[in-house]
Short mmCIF file of C-alpha atoms in Angstrom, two decimals:
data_model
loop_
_atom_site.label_atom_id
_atom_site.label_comp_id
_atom_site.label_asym_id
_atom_site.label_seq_id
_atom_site.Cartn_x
_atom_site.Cartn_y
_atom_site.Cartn_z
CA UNK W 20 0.00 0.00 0.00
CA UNK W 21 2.97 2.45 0.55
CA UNK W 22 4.46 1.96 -2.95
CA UNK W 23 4.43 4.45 -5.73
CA UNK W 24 4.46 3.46 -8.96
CA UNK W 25 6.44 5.74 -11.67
CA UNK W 26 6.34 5.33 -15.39
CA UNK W 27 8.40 5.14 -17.98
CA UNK W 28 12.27 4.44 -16.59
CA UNK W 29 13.49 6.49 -18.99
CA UNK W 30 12.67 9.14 -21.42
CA UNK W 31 14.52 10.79 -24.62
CA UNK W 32 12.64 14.15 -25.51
CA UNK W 33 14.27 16.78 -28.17
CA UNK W 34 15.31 20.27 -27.00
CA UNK W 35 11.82 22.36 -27.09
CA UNK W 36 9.48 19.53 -26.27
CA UNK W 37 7.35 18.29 -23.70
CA UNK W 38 8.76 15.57 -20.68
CA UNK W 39 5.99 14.14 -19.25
CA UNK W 40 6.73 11.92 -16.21
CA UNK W 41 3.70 9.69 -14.55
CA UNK W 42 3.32 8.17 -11.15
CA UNK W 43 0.38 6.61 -9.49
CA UNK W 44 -0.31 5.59 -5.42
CA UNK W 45 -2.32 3.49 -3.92
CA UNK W 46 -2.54 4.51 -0.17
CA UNK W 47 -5.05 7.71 0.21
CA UNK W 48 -3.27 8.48 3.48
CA UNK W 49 -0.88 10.11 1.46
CA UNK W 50 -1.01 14.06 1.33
CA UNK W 51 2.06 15.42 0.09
CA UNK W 52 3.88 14.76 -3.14
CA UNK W 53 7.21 16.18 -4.02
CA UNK W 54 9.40 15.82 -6.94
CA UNK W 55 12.72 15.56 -7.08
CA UNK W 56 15.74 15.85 -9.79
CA UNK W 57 19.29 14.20 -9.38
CA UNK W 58 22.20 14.89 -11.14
CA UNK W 59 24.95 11.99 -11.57
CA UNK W 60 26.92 12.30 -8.40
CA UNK W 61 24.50 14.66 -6.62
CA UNK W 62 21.87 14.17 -4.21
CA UNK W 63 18.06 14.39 -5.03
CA UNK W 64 16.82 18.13 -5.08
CA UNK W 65 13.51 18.87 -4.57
CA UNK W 66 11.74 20.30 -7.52
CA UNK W 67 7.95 21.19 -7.17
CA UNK W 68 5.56 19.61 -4.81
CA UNK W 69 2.02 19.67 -4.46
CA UNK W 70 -0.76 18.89 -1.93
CA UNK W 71 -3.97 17.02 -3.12
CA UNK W 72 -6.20 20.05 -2.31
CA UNK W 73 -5.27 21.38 -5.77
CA UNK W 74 -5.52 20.03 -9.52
CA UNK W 75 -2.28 21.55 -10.69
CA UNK W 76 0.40 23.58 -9.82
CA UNK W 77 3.26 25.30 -11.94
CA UNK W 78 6.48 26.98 -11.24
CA UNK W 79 8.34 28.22 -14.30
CA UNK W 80 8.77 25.22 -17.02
CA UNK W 81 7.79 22.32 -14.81
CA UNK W 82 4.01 21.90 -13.43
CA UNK W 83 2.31 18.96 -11.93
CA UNK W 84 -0.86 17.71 -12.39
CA UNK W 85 -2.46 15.97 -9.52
CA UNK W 86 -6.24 13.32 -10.10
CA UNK W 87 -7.35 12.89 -6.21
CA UNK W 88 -9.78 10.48 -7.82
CA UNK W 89 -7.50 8.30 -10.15
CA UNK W 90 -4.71 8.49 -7.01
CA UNK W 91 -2.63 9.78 -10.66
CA UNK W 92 -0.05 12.49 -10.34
CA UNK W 93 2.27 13.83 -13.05
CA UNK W 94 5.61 16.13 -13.72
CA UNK W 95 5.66 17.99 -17.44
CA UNK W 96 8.82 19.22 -18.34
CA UNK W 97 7.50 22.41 -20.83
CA UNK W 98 10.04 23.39 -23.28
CA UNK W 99 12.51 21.08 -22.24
CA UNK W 100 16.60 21.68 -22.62
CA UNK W 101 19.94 19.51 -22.35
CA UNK W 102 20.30 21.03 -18.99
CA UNK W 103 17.13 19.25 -17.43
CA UNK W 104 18.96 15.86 -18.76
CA UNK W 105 18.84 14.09 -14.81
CA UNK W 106 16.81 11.25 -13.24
CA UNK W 107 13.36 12.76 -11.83
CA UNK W 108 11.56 10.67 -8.48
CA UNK W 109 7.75 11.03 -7.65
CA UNK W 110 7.21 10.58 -3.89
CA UNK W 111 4.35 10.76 -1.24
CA UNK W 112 4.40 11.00 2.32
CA UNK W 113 1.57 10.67 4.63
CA UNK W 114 0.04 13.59 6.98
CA UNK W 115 1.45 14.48 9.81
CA UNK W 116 4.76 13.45 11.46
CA UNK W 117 6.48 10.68 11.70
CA UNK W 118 5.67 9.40 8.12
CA UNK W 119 7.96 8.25 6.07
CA UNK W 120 8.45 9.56 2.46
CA UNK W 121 7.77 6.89 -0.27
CA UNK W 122 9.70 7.32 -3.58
CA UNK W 123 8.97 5.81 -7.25
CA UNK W 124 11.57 4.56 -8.75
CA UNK W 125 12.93 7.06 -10.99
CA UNK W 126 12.96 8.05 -14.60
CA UNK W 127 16.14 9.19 -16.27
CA UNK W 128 15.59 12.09 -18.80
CA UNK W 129 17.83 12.71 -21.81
CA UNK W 130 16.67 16.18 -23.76
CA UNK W 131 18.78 15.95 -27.04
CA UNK W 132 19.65 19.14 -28.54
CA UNK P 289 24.15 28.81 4.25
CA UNK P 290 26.04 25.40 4.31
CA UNK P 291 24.28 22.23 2.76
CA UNK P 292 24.08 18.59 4.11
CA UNK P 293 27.33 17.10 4.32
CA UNK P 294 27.92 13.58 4.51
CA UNK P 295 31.55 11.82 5.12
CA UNK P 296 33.21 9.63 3.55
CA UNK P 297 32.05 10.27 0.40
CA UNK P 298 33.69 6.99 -0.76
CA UNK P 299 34.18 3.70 0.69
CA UNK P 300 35.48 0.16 0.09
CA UNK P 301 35.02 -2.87 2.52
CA UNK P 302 35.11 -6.55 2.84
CA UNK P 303 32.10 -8.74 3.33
CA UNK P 304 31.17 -9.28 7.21
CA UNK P 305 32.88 -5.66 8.10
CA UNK P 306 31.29 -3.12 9.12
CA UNK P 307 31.16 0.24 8.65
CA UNK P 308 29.95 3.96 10.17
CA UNK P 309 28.59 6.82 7.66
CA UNK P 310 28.10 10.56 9.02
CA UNK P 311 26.00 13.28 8.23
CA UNK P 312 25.80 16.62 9.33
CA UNK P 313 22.86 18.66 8.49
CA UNK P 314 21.77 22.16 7.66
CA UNK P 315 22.52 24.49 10.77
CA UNK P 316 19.19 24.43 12.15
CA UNK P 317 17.74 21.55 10.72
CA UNK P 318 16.57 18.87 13.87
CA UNK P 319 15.17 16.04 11.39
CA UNK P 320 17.54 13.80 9.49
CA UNK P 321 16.36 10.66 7.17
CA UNK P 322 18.55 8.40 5.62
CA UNK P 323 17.91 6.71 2.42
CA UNK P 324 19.73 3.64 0.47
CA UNK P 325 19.38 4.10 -3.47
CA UNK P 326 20.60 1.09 -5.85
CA UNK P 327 19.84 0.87 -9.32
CA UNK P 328 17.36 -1.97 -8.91
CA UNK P 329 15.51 -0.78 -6.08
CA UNK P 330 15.74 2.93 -6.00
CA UNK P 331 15.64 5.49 -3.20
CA UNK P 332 14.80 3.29 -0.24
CA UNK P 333 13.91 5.01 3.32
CA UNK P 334 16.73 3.42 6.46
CA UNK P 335 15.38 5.08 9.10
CA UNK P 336 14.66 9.13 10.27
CA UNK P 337 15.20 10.85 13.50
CA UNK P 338 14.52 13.98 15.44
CA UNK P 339 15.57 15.35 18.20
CA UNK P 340 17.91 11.84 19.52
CA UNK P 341 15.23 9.67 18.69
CA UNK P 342 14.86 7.56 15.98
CA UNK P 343 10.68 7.96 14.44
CA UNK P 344 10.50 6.00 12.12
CA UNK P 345 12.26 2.78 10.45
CA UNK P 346 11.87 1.37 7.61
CA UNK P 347 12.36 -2.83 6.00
CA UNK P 348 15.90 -2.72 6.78
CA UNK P 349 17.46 -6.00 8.70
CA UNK P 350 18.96 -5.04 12.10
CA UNK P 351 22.17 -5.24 10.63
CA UNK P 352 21.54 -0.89 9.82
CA UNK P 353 21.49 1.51 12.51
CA UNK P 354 21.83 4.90 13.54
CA UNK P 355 21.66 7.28 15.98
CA UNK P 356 21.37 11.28 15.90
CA UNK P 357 23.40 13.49 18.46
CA UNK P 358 22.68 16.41 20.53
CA UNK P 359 23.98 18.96 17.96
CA UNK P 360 21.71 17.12 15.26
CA UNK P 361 24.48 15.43 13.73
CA UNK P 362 23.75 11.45 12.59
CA UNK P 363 25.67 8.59 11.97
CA UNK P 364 24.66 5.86 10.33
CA UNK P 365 26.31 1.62 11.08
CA UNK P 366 25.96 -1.25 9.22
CA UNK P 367 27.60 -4.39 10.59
CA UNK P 368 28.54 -7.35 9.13
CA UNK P 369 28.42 -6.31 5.47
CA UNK P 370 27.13 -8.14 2.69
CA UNK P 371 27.82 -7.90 -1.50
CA UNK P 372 24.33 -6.33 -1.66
CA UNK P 373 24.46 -3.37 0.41
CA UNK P 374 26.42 -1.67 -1.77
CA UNK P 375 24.56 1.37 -2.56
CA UNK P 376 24.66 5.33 -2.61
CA UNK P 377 23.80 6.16 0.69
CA UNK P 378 21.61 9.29 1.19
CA UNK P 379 20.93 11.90 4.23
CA UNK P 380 18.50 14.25 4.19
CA UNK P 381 17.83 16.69 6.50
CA UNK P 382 14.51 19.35 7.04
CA UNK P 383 13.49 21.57 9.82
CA UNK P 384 11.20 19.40 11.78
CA UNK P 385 8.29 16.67 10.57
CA UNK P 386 5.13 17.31 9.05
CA UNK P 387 4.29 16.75 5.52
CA UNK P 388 5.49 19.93 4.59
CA UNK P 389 8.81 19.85 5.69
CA UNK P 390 11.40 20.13 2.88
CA UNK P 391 13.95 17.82 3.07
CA UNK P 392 17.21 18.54 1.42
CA UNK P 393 19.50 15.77 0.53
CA UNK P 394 23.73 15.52 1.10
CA UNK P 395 25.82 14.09 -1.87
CA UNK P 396 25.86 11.09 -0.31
CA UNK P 397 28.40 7.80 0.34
CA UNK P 398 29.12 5.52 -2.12
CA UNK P 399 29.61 2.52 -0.29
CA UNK P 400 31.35 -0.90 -2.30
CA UNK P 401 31.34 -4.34 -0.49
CA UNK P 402 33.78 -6.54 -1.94
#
């Protein structure tokens, strides 16, 4: 019940086009999900996050889109360049403390120029 | 502001060793998570703590511990090694719990069993 599944494992998108990045949950305890991006010899680095109160939320080229009722939640990468080329993880974490946060399994991005 | 550190940032050891990680978090920060990430089973949650005291633990044999220090500082042991927990291992550190609390990652130890 605590797993998150993430879809596809890895992505090759030309320079100007759209990354689209899809994870789905099972557990409805679950009322916070971040995304993160990792570089090759970095740590994860949290991207955008969003709560399940909204639909959608955007911050510069990256927005996610968030379906309470299909327990669906998605990163698109809008106009996407060589410089976004990293592996992107959905996760979820449950209200309140103490919960753990639940990652998907990554999906490495390649943007070709 | 200075980010998560984490030390060594390499290491090499011999089946049925063991071995100590450290991480020392954002000045500030009281919560700090460790994660193991492989290749075949992704970012996988140890264990966090807060304020000494270890909340939460996650499918990991008692073979992984940790503790947290006064000064918020964590260390991380795994006895008696074995080929597969070789891994990149991950701390993260926020302000406190709560759903909402950011949690910014270190670069991590890349830890090789031979």
């Amino acid at each position: 019940q605590q797993q998150v599944k993430q879809s596809p494992q890895s992505l090759i998108v030309q320079k100007g086009g759209i990354s689209i990045i899809n994870c789905a949950y099972e557990n409805t305890a679950f009322d916070y999900f971040p995304w993160y991006q990792q570089f090759p010899g970095k740590g994860p680095a949290l991207l955008i996050a969003i709560r399940p109160d909204v639909s959608e939320k955007k911050e510069g080229r990256f927005t996610i889109s968030f379906n309470k009722s299909a327990k669906q939640f998605s990163l698109h990468i809008m106009d996407s360049q060589p410089g976004d080329s990293a592996t992107y993880f959905c996760a979820a974490k449950g209200r309140g403390g103490y919960q753990k946060v639940t990652f998907g399994t990554g999906t490495k991005l390649q943007v070709i120029p | 502001k200075a980010g998560v550190t984490q030390t060594p940032r390499y290491l090499i050891k011999t089946r049925g060793q063991q071995v100590t990680l450290s991480c020392s978090p954002i000045s500030g920060h009281r919560s700090v998570s460790w994660y193991q990430q492989t290749p075949g089973q992704g970012l996988q949650f140890l264990f966090e703590y807060f304020s000494e005291t270890q909340r939460n633990k996650g499918n990991f044999p008692g073979r992984f511990s940790g503790r947290q220090f006064s000064n918020s500082r964590s260390e991380m042991n795994v006895s008696t090694l074995e080929l597969g927990d070789s891994a990149l291992y991950l701390c993260a550190s926020s302000l406190g719990q709560g759903s909402l609390n950011e949690q910014f990652f270190g670069p991590g130890t890349r830890l090789t069993v031979l």
